[in-house]
């Protein structure tokens, strides 16, 4: 037994551990109920009476030494500075950090804004939670116009006068109410419609609206602005075509097609073999709208246009499923230009 005690004593003096888990393992090995020292104490019972005194003392010393050593190791590790703090290599090249990419809708929105700002348009913004007046009534929507229908518009349950805007045309009336011509604004923003979500429709999407009000603004101004926009956006070969249409807030109204930028106008599956794709709605601001916003329609005229950013993005980048824009799938998003 005395040999065992001596060899354990030597072992304990030389104990070391590299972390707290190691210290705990040592405690279990030597001091726990089934550890080396308590088992020696069990054996102590069988020691002949004349040796008990000497061995008992030695055993106690061993236990004390082990407890002290293990506590010291623990304390040392607990108070040690973060591992390796002295060895940090400040000159080491860091691991490469993956850069994100701009969202395709942001890229296209910025591009549209860029084109219109070169023509002197300024950005205007309005709230997404709107009132009936700015989304519908001020824009000449009749009381029973189907666009107000519950199926299209998200109303706030407790107050049907408050709703999520269904188009960015609401920003037109906000700006016209609070400023005087000349007005030249571009309004990007998110809009909401109560649509079932599919590859071709979503309950929210993005639009850009443009409005120009001044003396003598004519349809020719609208047409030239549209041509400039289409060529900047889709290339100098792009042709435009205006088809008569109807919007409550413009008179006359039109929809603009561009020559299909995928087949160059020859006809393909994308343009349904017509050579043309529709990209926006536009028209001359209805005098009723000018008057509703406090602008003298005898003195001033204007044009407006509105387009879906998703639609333009689909044409530029051939995204087939609208849902990809809001799914945050990095495999999709990383295909677009890296962040600067
Ligand atoms: N607000 C229309 C929509 O959401 C788009 C639009 C059409 C805007 C004609 C206009 C316009 O400014 O003149 O479908």
mmCIF file of C-alpha atoms and ligand atoms in Angstrom:
data_model
loop_
_atom_site.group_PDB
_atom_site.id
_atom_site.type_symbol
_atom_site.label_atom_id
_atom_site.label_comp_id
_atom_site.label_asym_id
_atom_site.label_seq_id
_atom_site.Cartn_x
_atom_site.Cartn_y
_atom_site.Cartn_z
ATOM 1 C CA UNK A 1 0.000 0.000 0.000
ATOM 2 C CA UNK A 2 2.775 2.375 0.855
ATOM 3 C CA UNK A 3 4.172 1.909 -2.626
ATOM 4 C CA UNK A 4 0.830 2.655 -4.186
ATOM 5 C CA UNK A 5 0.545 5.827 -2.132
ATOM 6 C CA UNK A 6 4.015 6.934 -3.121
ATOM 7 C CA UNK A 7 3.481 6.304 -6.803
ATOM 8 C CA UNK A 8 0.145 8.160 -6.739
ATOM 9 C CA UNK A 9 1.847 11.026 -4.940
ATOM 10 C CA UNK A 10 4.381 11.254 -7.765
ATOM 11 C CA UNK A 11 1.650 11.036 -10.380
ATOM 12 C CA UNK A 12 -0.297 13.828 -8.754
ATOM 13 C CA UNK A 13 2.655 16.168 -8.550
ATOM 14 C CA UNK A 14 3.037 15.829 -12.319
ATOM 15 C CA UNK A 15 -0.653 16.273 -13.275
ATOM 16 C CA UNK A 16 -1.493 18.660 -16.049
ATOM 17 C CA UNK A 17 -4.577 19.494 -18.087
ATOM 18 C CA UNK A 18 -5.130 21.623 -21.172
ATOM 19 C CA UNK A 19 -8.752 22.525 -20.473
ATOM 20 C CA UNK A 20 -11.430 22.416 -17.810
ATOM 21 C CA UNK A 21 -12.829 19.211 -19.202
ATOM 22 C CA UNK A 22 -9.435 17.616 -18.649
ATOM 23 C CA UNK A 23 -9.402 18.847 -15.030
ATOM 24 C CA UNK A 24 -12.785 17.286 -14.436
ATOM 25 C CA UNK A 25 -11.552 14.007 -15.877
ATOM 26 C CA UNK A 26 -8.618 14.087 -13.413
ATOM 27 C CA UNK A 27 -10.972 14.779 -10.514
ATOM 28 C CA UNK A 28 -13.073 11.777 -11.488
ATOM 29 C CA UNK A 29 -9.999 9.586 -11.919
ATOM 30 C CA UNK A 30 -8.488 10.380 -8.521
ATOM 31 C CA UNK A 31 -11.116 11.793 -6.195
ATOM 32 C CA UNK A 32 -14.605 10.622 -7.191
ATOM 33 C CA UNK A 33 -16.233 7.834 -5.183
ATOM 34 C CA UNK A 34 -14.749 5.169 -7.406
ATOM 35 C CA UNK A 35 -11.543 7.093 -8.040
ATOM 36 C CA UNK A 36 -8.061 5.891 -7.130
ATOM 37 C CA UNK A 37 -7.785 7.588 -3.723
ATOM 38 C CA UNK A 38 -11.198 6.695 -2.238
ATOM 39 C CA UNK A 39 -10.638 3.071 -3.344
ATOM 40 C CA UNK A 40 -7.329 3.106 -1.468
ATOM 41 C CA UNK A 41 -9.252 4.331 1.545
ATOM 42 C CA UNK A 42 -11.517 1.325 1.195
ATOM 43 C CA UNK A 43 -8.458 -0.921 1.269
ATOM 44 C CA UNK A 44 -7.252 0.941 4.366
ATOM 45 C CA UNK A 45 -9.754 -1.033 6.413
ATOM 46 C CA UNK A 46 -7.731 -4.182 5.903
ATOM 47 C CA UNK A 47 -4.434 -2.650 6.956
ATOM 48 C CA UNK A 48 -2.932 -4.239 10.119
ATOM 49 C CA UNK A 49 -3.500 -2.096 13.214
ATOM 50 C CA UNK A 50 0.174 -1.261 13.763
ATOM 51 C CA UNK A 51 0.463 0.331 10.311
ATOM 52 C CA UNK A 52 -2.781 2.241 10.497
ATOM 53 C CA UNK A 53 -1.340 5.401 11.998
ATOM 54 C CA UNK A 54 1.450 5.884 9.480
ATOM 55 C CA UNK A 55 -0.581 4.853 6.440
ATOM 56 C CA UNK A 56 -3.574 6.872 7.551
ATOM 57 C CA UNK A 57 -1.487 10.005 7.698
ATOM 58 C CA UNK A 58 0.026 9.285 4.286
ATOM 59 C CA UNK A 59 -3.371 8.650 2.754
ATOM 60 C CA UNK A 60 -4.697 11.922 4.099
ATOM 61 C CA UNK A 61 -1.675 13.750 2.719
ATOM 62 C CA UNK A 62 -2.277 12.116 -0.634
ATOM 63 C CA UNK A 63 -5.893 13.144 -0.697
ATOM 64 C CA UNK A 64 -5.035 16.681 0.274
ATOM 65 C CA UNK A 65 -2.268 16.882 -2.322
ATOM 66 C CA UNK A 66 -4.588 15.601 -5.040
ATOM 67 C CA UNK A 67 -7.395 18.033 -4.108
ATOM 68 C CA UNK A 68 -4.997 20.943 -4.008
ATOM 69 C CA UNK A 69 -3.320 20.064 -7.278
ATOM 70 C CA UNK A 70 -6.593 19.603 -9.130
ATOM 71 C CA UNK A 71 -8.071 22.828 -7.717
ATOM 72 C CA UNK A 72 -4.903 24.674 -8.678
ATOM 73 C CA UNK A 73 -5.116 23.345 -12.230
ATOM 74 C CA UNK A 74 -8.755 24.409 -12.446
ATOM 75 C CA UNK A 75 -8.042 27.897 -11.161
ATOM 76 C CA UNK A 76 -5.151 28.335 -13.538
ATOM 77 C CA UNK A 77 -7.341 27.485 -16.523
ATOM 78 C CA UNK A 78 -10.249 29.617 -15.369
ATOM 79 C CA UNK A 79 -8.077 32.681 -14.966
ATOM 80 C CA UNK A 80 -5.978 32.102 -18.050
ATOM 81 C CA UNK A 81 -6.303 34.671 -20.842
ATOM 82 C CA UNK A 82 -8.124 33.424 -23.935
ATOM 83 C CA UNK A 83 -6.219 30.511 -25.338
ATOM 84 C CA UNK A 84 -3.345 31.520 -27.497
ATOM 85 C CA UNK A 85 -3.911 35.276 -27.062
ATOM 86 C CA UNK A 86 -0.164 35.826 -27.207
ATOM 87 C CA UNK A 87 0.147 33.885 -30.427
ATOM 88 C CA UNK A 88 -2.348 35.707 -32.637
ATOM 89 C CA UNK A 89 -0.843 36.318 -36.047
ATOM 90 C CA UNK A 90 -1.985 39.795 -36.950
ATOM 91 C CA UNK A 91 -0.529 39.547 -40.436
ATOM 92 C CA UNK A 92 -2.374 36.403 -41.469
ATOM 93 C CA UNK A 93 -4.629 36.695 -44.546
ATOM 94 C CA UNK A 94 -8.209 36.295 -43.311
ATOM 95 C CA UNK A 95 -10.453 33.595 -44.683
ATOM 96 C CA UNK A 96 -12.354 35.035 -47.642
ATOM 97 C CA UNK A 97 -15.753 36.465 -46.680
ATOM 98 C CA UNK A 98 -18.484 35.674 -49.195
ATOM 99 C CA UNK A 99 -19.896 38.919 -50.602
ATOM 100 C CA UNK A 100 -23.620 39.216 -51.067
ATOM 101 C CA UNK A 101 -25.244 40.260 -54.319
ATOM 102 C CA UNK A 102 -27.718 43.036 -55.017
ATOM 103 C CA UNK A 103 -31.289 41.822 -55.282
ATOM 104 C CA UNK A 104 -32.377 41.799 -58.944
ATOM 105 C CA UNK A 105 -35.402 43.975 -58.141
ATOM 106 C CA UNK A 106 -33.131 46.562 -56.487
ATOM 107 C CA UNK A 107 -30.805 46.526 -59.487
ATOM 108 C CA UNK A 108 -33.650 47.141 -61.905
ATOM 109 C CA UNK A 109 -35.292 49.748 -59.671
ATOM 110 C CA UNK A 110 -32.013 51.670 -59.511
ATOM 111 C CA UNK A 111 -31.637 51.427 -63.264
ATOM 112 C CA UNK A 112 -35.147 52.790 -63.885
ATOM 113 C CA UNK A 113 -34.570 55.606 -61.396
ATOM 114 C CA UNK A 114 -31.255 56.391 -63.075
ATOM 115 C CA UNK A 115 -32.868 56.749 -66.491
ATOM 116 C CA UNK A 116 -35.619 59.060 -65.252
ATOM 117 C CA UNK A 117 -33.303 61.131 -63.114
ATOM 118 C CA UNK A 118 -31.252 61.895 -66.218
ATOM 119 C CA UNK A 119 -34.463 63.492 -67.532
ATOM 120 C CA UNK A 120 -34.817 65.594 -64.380
ATOM 121 C CA UNK A 121 -37.286 63.433 -62.431
ATOM 122 C CA UNK A 122 -36.934 63.363 -58.642
ATOM 123 C CA UNK A 123 -37.835 60.472 -56.366
ATOM 124 C CA UNK A 124 -41.045 60.781 -54.338
ATOM 125 C CA UNK A 125 -42.370 58.264 -51.877
ATOM 126 C CA UNK A 126 -45.662 57.636 -50.138
ATOM 127 C CA UNK A 127 -47.064 55.252 -47.521
ATOM 128 C CA UNK A 128 -47.886 51.618 -48.269
ATOM 129 C CA UNK A 129 -50.832 51.795 -45.880
ATOM 130 C CA UNK A 130 -53.021 54.327 -47.651
ATOM 131 C CA UNK A 131 -56.505 55.745 -47.629
ATOM 132 C CA UNK A 132 -59.211 55.329 -50.221
ATOM 133 C CA UNK A 133 -58.843 58.935 -51.356
ATOM 134 C CA UNK A 134 -55.229 58.674 -52.501
ATOM 135 C CA UNK A 135 -55.471 55.194 -54.014
ATOM 136 C CA UNK A 136 -58.870 55.523 -55.683
ATOM 137 C CA UNK A 137 -61.127 58.556 -55.262
ATOM 138 C CA UNK A 138 -58.622 61.290 -56.098
ATOM 139 C CA UNK A 139 -57.591 59.235 -59.129
ATOM 140 C CA UNK A 140 -61.060 59.349 -60.626
ATOM 141 C CA UNK A 141 -62.110 55.802 -59.755
ATOM 142 C CA UNK A 142 -65.905 55.697 -59.727
ATOM 143 C CA UNK A 143 -67.544 54.687 -56.463
ATOM 144 C CA UNK A 144 -68.364 51.236 -57.859
ATOM 145 C CA UNK A 145 -65.133 50.665 -59.815
ATOM 146 C CA UNK A 146 -64.204 46.965 -59.746
ATOM 147 C CA UNK A 147 -60.631 47.738 -58.622
ATOM 148 C CA UNK A 148 -61.996 48.647 -55.199
ATOM 149 C CA UNK A 149 -63.482 45.193 -54.962
ATOM 150 C CA UNK A 150 -62.586 43.176 -51.901
ATOM 151 C CA UNK A 151 -61.005 40.646 -54.221
ATOM 152 C CA UNK A 152 -58.278 42.997 -55.331
ATOM 153 C CA UNK A 153 -57.664 45.240 -52.392
ATOM 154 C CA UNK A 154 -56.503 44.421 -48.893
ATOM 155 C CA UNK A 155 -58.606 46.558 -46.587
ATOM 156 C CA UNK A 156 -57.900 47.114 -42.928
ATOM 157 C CA UNK A 157 -60.689 45.174 -41.246
ATOM 158 C CA UNK A 158 -61.854 47.790 -38.795
ATOM 159 C CA UNK A 159 -61.752 50.687 -41.240
ATOM 160 C CA UNK A 160 -62.529 50.113 -44.932
ATOM 161 C CA UNK A 161 -61.189 53.590 -45.669
ATOM 162 C CA UNK A 162 -57.674 52.361 -44.882
ATOM 163 C CA UNK A 163 -56.063 49.883 -47.224
ATOM 164 C CA UNK A 164 -52.780 48.583 -48.598
ATOM 165 C CA UNK A 165 -52.068 50.542 -51.755
ATOM 166 C CA UNK A 166 -52.724 48.564 -54.914
ATOM 167 C CA UNK A 167 -50.574 50.831 -57.076
ATOM 168 C CA UNK A 168 -47.995 53.588 -56.694
ATOM 169 C CA UNK A 169 -50.311 56.024 -58.503
ATOM 170 C CA UNK A 170 -51.361 57.045 -54.984
ATOM 171 C CA UNK A 171 -48.074 58.926 -54.709
ATOM 172 C CA UNK A 172 -49.128 61.070 -57.703
ATOM 173 C CA UNK A 173 -52.055 62.553 -55.862
ATOM 174 C CA UNK A 174 -50.073 63.011 -52.653
ATOM 175 C CA UNK A 175 -47.416 64.999 -54.485
ATOM 176 C CA UNK A 176 -49.919 67.028 -56.534
ATOM 177 C CA UNK A 177 -51.790 67.962 -53.367
ATOM 178 C CA UNK A 178 -48.713 69.350 -51.716
ATOM 179 C CA UNK A 179 -46.654 70.877 -54.508
ATOM 180 C CA UNK A 180 -47.204 73.121 -57.531
ATOM 181 C CA UNK A 181 -46.124 72.501 -61.137
ATOM 182 C CA UNK A 182 -43.665 71.969 -62.622
ATOM 183 C CA UNK A 183 -43.781 68.496 -61.077
ATOM 184 C CA UNK A 184 -41.462 65.783 -62.331
ATOM 185 C CA UNK A 185 -41.390 62.776 -60.036
ATOM 186 C CA UNK A 186 -40.614 59.113 -60.072
ATOM 187 C CA UNK A 187 -42.157 56.944 -57.348
ATOM 188 C CA UNK A 188 -40.775 53.459 -56.724
ATOM 189 C CA UNK A 189 -42.487 51.292 -54.155
ATOM 190 C CA UNK A 190 -44.177 48.123 -53.051
ATOM 191 C CA UNK A 191 -47.844 47.494 -53.764
ATOM 192 C CA UNK A 192 -50.302 44.855 -52.601
ATOM 193 C CA UNK A 193 -53.153 42.964 -54.230
ATOM 194 C CA UNK A 194 -55.312 40.180 -52.994
ATOM 195 C CA UNK A 195 -54.144 37.600 -55.525
ATOM 196 C CA UNK A 196 -53.502 33.896 -55.127
ATOM 197 C CA UNK A 197 -49.727 33.395 -55.189
ATOM 198 C CA UNK A 198 -48.447 31.577 -58.264
ATOM 199 C CA UNK A 199 -45.554 31.740 -60.721
ATOM 200 C CA UNK A 200 -47.274 34.688 -62.437
ATOM 201 C CA UNK A 201 -48.969 36.582 -59.597
ATOM 202 C CA UNK A 202 -48.093 37.568 -56.065
ATOM 203 C CA UNK A 203 -49.915 39.376 -53.286
ATOM 204 C CA UNK A 204 -47.167 41.997 -53.247
ATOM 205 C CA UNK A 205 -44.967 43.340 -56.004
ATOM 206 C CA UNK A 206 -43.188 46.531 -56.983
ATOM 207 C CA UNK A 207 -44.005 49.407 -59.261
ATOM 208 C CA UNK A 208 -42.454 52.588 -60.479
ATOM 209 C CA UNK A 209 -44.698 55.501 -61.286
ATOM 210 C CA UNK A 210 -43.666 58.620 -63.156
ATOM 211 C CA UNK A 211 -45.568 61.898 -63.305
ATOM 212 C CA UNK A 212 -44.874 65.094 -65.206
ATOM 213 C CA UNK A 213 -47.154 68.114 -64.801
ATOM 214 C CA UNK A 214 -46.457 71.537 -66.275
ATOM 215 C CA UNK A 215 -47.841 73.988 -68.802
ATOM 216 C CA UNK A 216 -48.188 72.494 -72.285
ATOM 217 C CA UNK A 217 -47.183 68.932 -71.491
ATOM 218 C CA UNK A 218 -48.305 66.911 -74.497
ATOM 219 C CA UNK A 219 -48.729 63.362 -75.665
ATOM 220 C CA UNK A 220 -45.601 63.860 -77.772
ATOM 221 C CA UNK A 221 -43.651 64.520 -74.548
ATOM 222 C CA UNK A 222 -45.003 61.262 -73.131
ATOM 223 C CA UNK A 223 -44.115 59.320 -76.239
ATOM 224 C CA UNK A 224 -40.588 60.694 -76.409
ATOM 225 C CA UNK A 225 -39.996 59.994 -72.720
ATOM 226 C CA UNK A 226 -41.190 56.424 -73.220
ATOM 227 C CA UNK A 227 -38.956 55.909 -76.234
ATOM 228 C CA UNK A 228 -35.954 57.247 -74.326
ATOM 229 C CA UNK A 229 -36.728 54.981 -71.381
ATOM 230 C CA UNK A 230 -37.215 51.867 -73.532
ATOM 231 C CA UNK A 231 -33.950 52.412 -75.405
ATOM 232 C CA UNK A 232 -31.922 53.126 -72.278
ATOM 233 C CA UNK A 233 -33.386 50.096 -70.543
ATOM 234 C CA UNK A 234 -33.451 47.533 -73.354
ATOM 235 C CA UNK A 235 -30.955 48.810 -75.901
ATOM 236 C CA UNK A 236 -30.876 51.383 -78.734
ATOM 237 C CA UNK A 237 -32.567 49.063 -81.244
ATOM 238 C CA UNK A 238 -35.721 48.820 -79.144
ATOM 239 C CA UNK A 239 -38.967 49.917 -80.776
ATOM 240 C CA UNK A 240 -42.085 50.985 -78.912
ATOM 241 C CA UNK A 241 -45.761 50.757 -79.734
ATOM 242 C CA UNK A 242 -48.614 52.480 -77.925
ATOM 243 C CA UNK A 243 -51.989 50.759 -77.837
ATOM 244 C CA UNK A 244 -55.148 52.573 -76.683
ATOM 245 C CA UNK A 245 -56.261 51.427 -73.237
ATOM 246 C CA UNK A 246 -58.252 52.604 -70.256
ATOM 247 C CA UNK A 247 -57.234 53.832 -66.801
ATOM 248 C CA UNK A 248 -59.547 56.028 -64.716
ATOM 249 C CA UNK A 249 -56.784 58.549 -63.997
ATOM 250 C CA UNK A 250 -55.557 59.146 -67.560
ATOM 251 C CA UNK A 251 -57.308 60.312 -70.709
ATOM 252 C CA UNK A 252 -56.316 59.253 -73.269
ATOM 253 C CA UNK A 253 -54.697 56.115 -71.845
ATOM 254 C CA UNK A 254 -52.356 53.672 -73.481
ATOM 255 C CA UNK A 255 -50.350 50.565 -72.892
ATOM 256 C CA UNK A 256 -46.833 50.424 -74.191
ATOM 257 C CA UNK A 257 -45.269 47.411 -75.855
ATOM 258 C CA UNK A 258 -41.609 47.114 -76.719
ATOM 259 C CA UNK A 259 -40.213 45.007 -79.516
ATOM 260 C CA UNK A 260 -39.485 41.648 -77.891
ATOM 261 C CA UNK A 261 -35.952 41.868 -76.540
ATOM 262 C CA UNK A 262 -35.569 38.111 -76.612
ATOM 263 C CA UNK A 263 -36.173 37.468 -80.333
ATOM 264 C CA UNK A 264 -35.577 41.045 -81.491
ATOM 265 C CA UNK A 265 -39.168 41.262 -82.739
ATOM 266 C CA UNK A 266 -39.076 38.207 -84.995
ATOM 267 C CA UNK A 267 -41.508 36.289 -82.829
ATOM 268 C CA UNK A 268 -40.773 33.664 -80.146
ATOM 269 C CA UNK A 269 -42.525 31.761 -77.387
ATOM 270 C CA UNK A 270 -41.910 34.601 -74.924
ATOM 271 C CA UNK A 271 -43.767 37.210 -77.005
ATOM 272 C CA UNK A 272 -46.301 34.590 -78.119
ATOM 273 C CA UNK A 273 -44.973 35.049 -81.663
ATOM 274 C CA UNK A 274 -46.198 38.630 -81.889
ATOM 275 C CA UNK A 275 -42.772 40.279 -81.676
ATOM 276 C CA UNK A 276 -44.068 42.641 -78.954
ATOM 277 C CA UNK A 277 -44.255 42.532 -75.156
ATOM 278 C CA UNK A 278 -46.318 44.822 -72.959
ATOM 279 C CA UNK A 279 -44.367 46.669 -70.279
ATOM 280 C CA UNK A 280 -46.353 49.578 -68.877
ATOM 281 C CA UNK A 281 -49.489 51.686 -68.669
ATOM 282 C CA UNK A 282 -49.533 55.416 -69.327
ATOM 283 C CA UNK A 283 -51.563 58.379 -70.466
ATOM 284 C CA UNK A 284 -52.324 62.076 -70.105
ATOM 285 C CA UNK A 285 -53.368 62.908 -66.544
ATOM 286 C CA UNK A 286 -57.172 63.188 -66.483
ATOM 287 C CA UNK A 287 -58.227 66.818 -65.778
ATOM 288 C CA UNK A 288 -60.483 65.447 -62.997
ATOM 289 C CA UNK A 289 -57.373 64.187 -61.210
ATOM 290 C CA UNK A 290 -55.587 67.524 -61.524
ATOM 291 C CA UNK A 291 -58.640 69.310 -60.134
ATOM 292 C CA UNK A 292 -59.100 66.776 -57.299
ATOM 293 C CA UNK A 293 -55.554 67.597 -56.221
ATOM 294 C CA UNK A 294 -56.032 71.356 -56.496
ATOM 295 C CA UNK A 295 -54.195 71.933 -59.777
ATOM 296 C CA UNK A 296 -55.823 74.147 -62.417
ATOM 297 C CA UNK A 297 -56.500 71.823 -65.339
ATOM 298 C CA UNK A 298 -56.988 74.745 -67.737
ATOM 299 C CA UNK A 299 -53.477 75.958 -67.120
ATOM 300 C CA UNK A 300 -51.644 72.690 -66.608
ATOM 301 C CA UNK A 301 -51.498 69.300 -68.230
ATOM 302 C CA UNK A 302 -49.437 66.231 -67.514
ATOM 303 C CA UNK A 303 -48.580 62.676 -68.316
ATOM 304 C CA UNK A 304 -48.198 59.668 -66.072
ATOM 305 C CA UNK A 305 -46.914 56.175 -66.467
ATOM 306 C CA UNK A 306 -46.603 53.144 -64.263
ATOM 307 C CA UNK A 307 -44.747 49.869 -64.607
ATOM 308 C CA UNK A 308 -44.136 46.704 -62.621
ATOM 309 C CA UNK A 309 -40.501 46.241 -61.628
ATOM 310 C CA UNK A 310 -40.909 42.448 -61.614
ATOM 311 C CA UNK A 311 -42.109 42.568 -65.202
ATOM 312 C CA UNK A 312 -39.108 44.609 -66.358
ATOM 313 C CA UNK A 313 -36.787 42.324 -64.387
ATOM 314 C CA UNK A 314 -38.314 39.256 -66.032
ATOM 315 C CA UNK A 315 -37.619 40.765 -69.415
ATOM 316 C CA UNK A 316 -34.046 41.686 -68.541
ATOM 317 C CA UNK A 317 -33.086 38.528 -66.667
ATOM 318 C CA UNK A 318 -35.680 35.972 -67.849
ATOM 319 C CA UNK A 319 -36.893 35.061 -64.376
ATOM 320 C CA UNK A 320 -39.730 32.620 -64.980
ATOM 321 C CA UNK A 321 -41.286 32.386 -61.531
ATOM 322 C CA UNK A 322 -42.256 35.528 -59.607
ATOM 323 C CA UNK A 323 -41.974 33.705 -56.298
ATOM 324 C CA UNK A 324 -38.199 33.519 -56.645
ATOM 325 C CA UNK A 325 -37.979 37.247 -55.914
ATOM 326 C CA UNK A 326 -39.186 36.751 -52.357
ATOM 327 C CA UNK A 327 -37.858 33.315 -51.429
ATOM 328 C CA UNK A 328 -34.357 34.447 -50.434
ATOM 329 C CA UNK A 329 -32.734 31.486 -52.130
ATOM 330 C CA UNK A 330 -29.059 32.403 -52.348
ATOM 331 C CA UNK A 331 -28.506 30.181 -55.360
ATOM 332 C CA UNK A 332 -30.903 32.470 -57.239
ATOM 333 C CA UNK A 333 -29.778 35.761 -55.706
ATOM 334 C CA UNK A 334 -26.053 35.126 -56.182
ATOM 335 C CA UNK A 335 -26.463 35.080 -59.932
ATOM 336 C CA UNK A 336 -26.877 38.821 -59.980
ATOM 337 C CA UNK A 337 -24.155 41.426 -59.841
ATOM 338 C CA UNK A 338 -22.053 41.328 -56.660
ATOM 339 C CA UNK A 339 -22.349 44.116 -54.124
ATOM 340 C CA UNK A 340 -19.909 46.990 -54.502
HETATM 341 N N1 LIG B 1 -51.575 52.208 -61.751
HETATM 342 C C1 LIG B 1 -51.625 51.317 -62.894
HETATM 343 C C2 LIG B 1 -51.598 49.880 -62.408
HETATM 344 O O1 LIG B 1 -51.342 49.631 -61.289
HETATM 345 C C3 LIG B 1 -50.452 51.557 -63.796
HETATM 346 C C4 LIG B 1 -50.545 52.883 -64.457
HETATM 347 C C5 LIG B 1 -51.218 53.004 -65.652
HETATM 348 C C6 LIG B 1 -49.961 53.994 -63.917
HETATM 349 C C7 LIG B 1 -51.310 54.223 -66.296
HETATM 350 C C8 LIG B 1 -50.049 55.225 -64.551
HETATM 351 C C9 LIG B 1 -50.741 55.308 -65.760
HETATM 352 O O2 LIG B 1 -49.502 56.325 -64.060
HETATM 353 O O3 LIG B 1 -50.806 56.523 -66.373
HETATM 354 O O4 LIG B 1 -51.840 48.996 -63.145
#
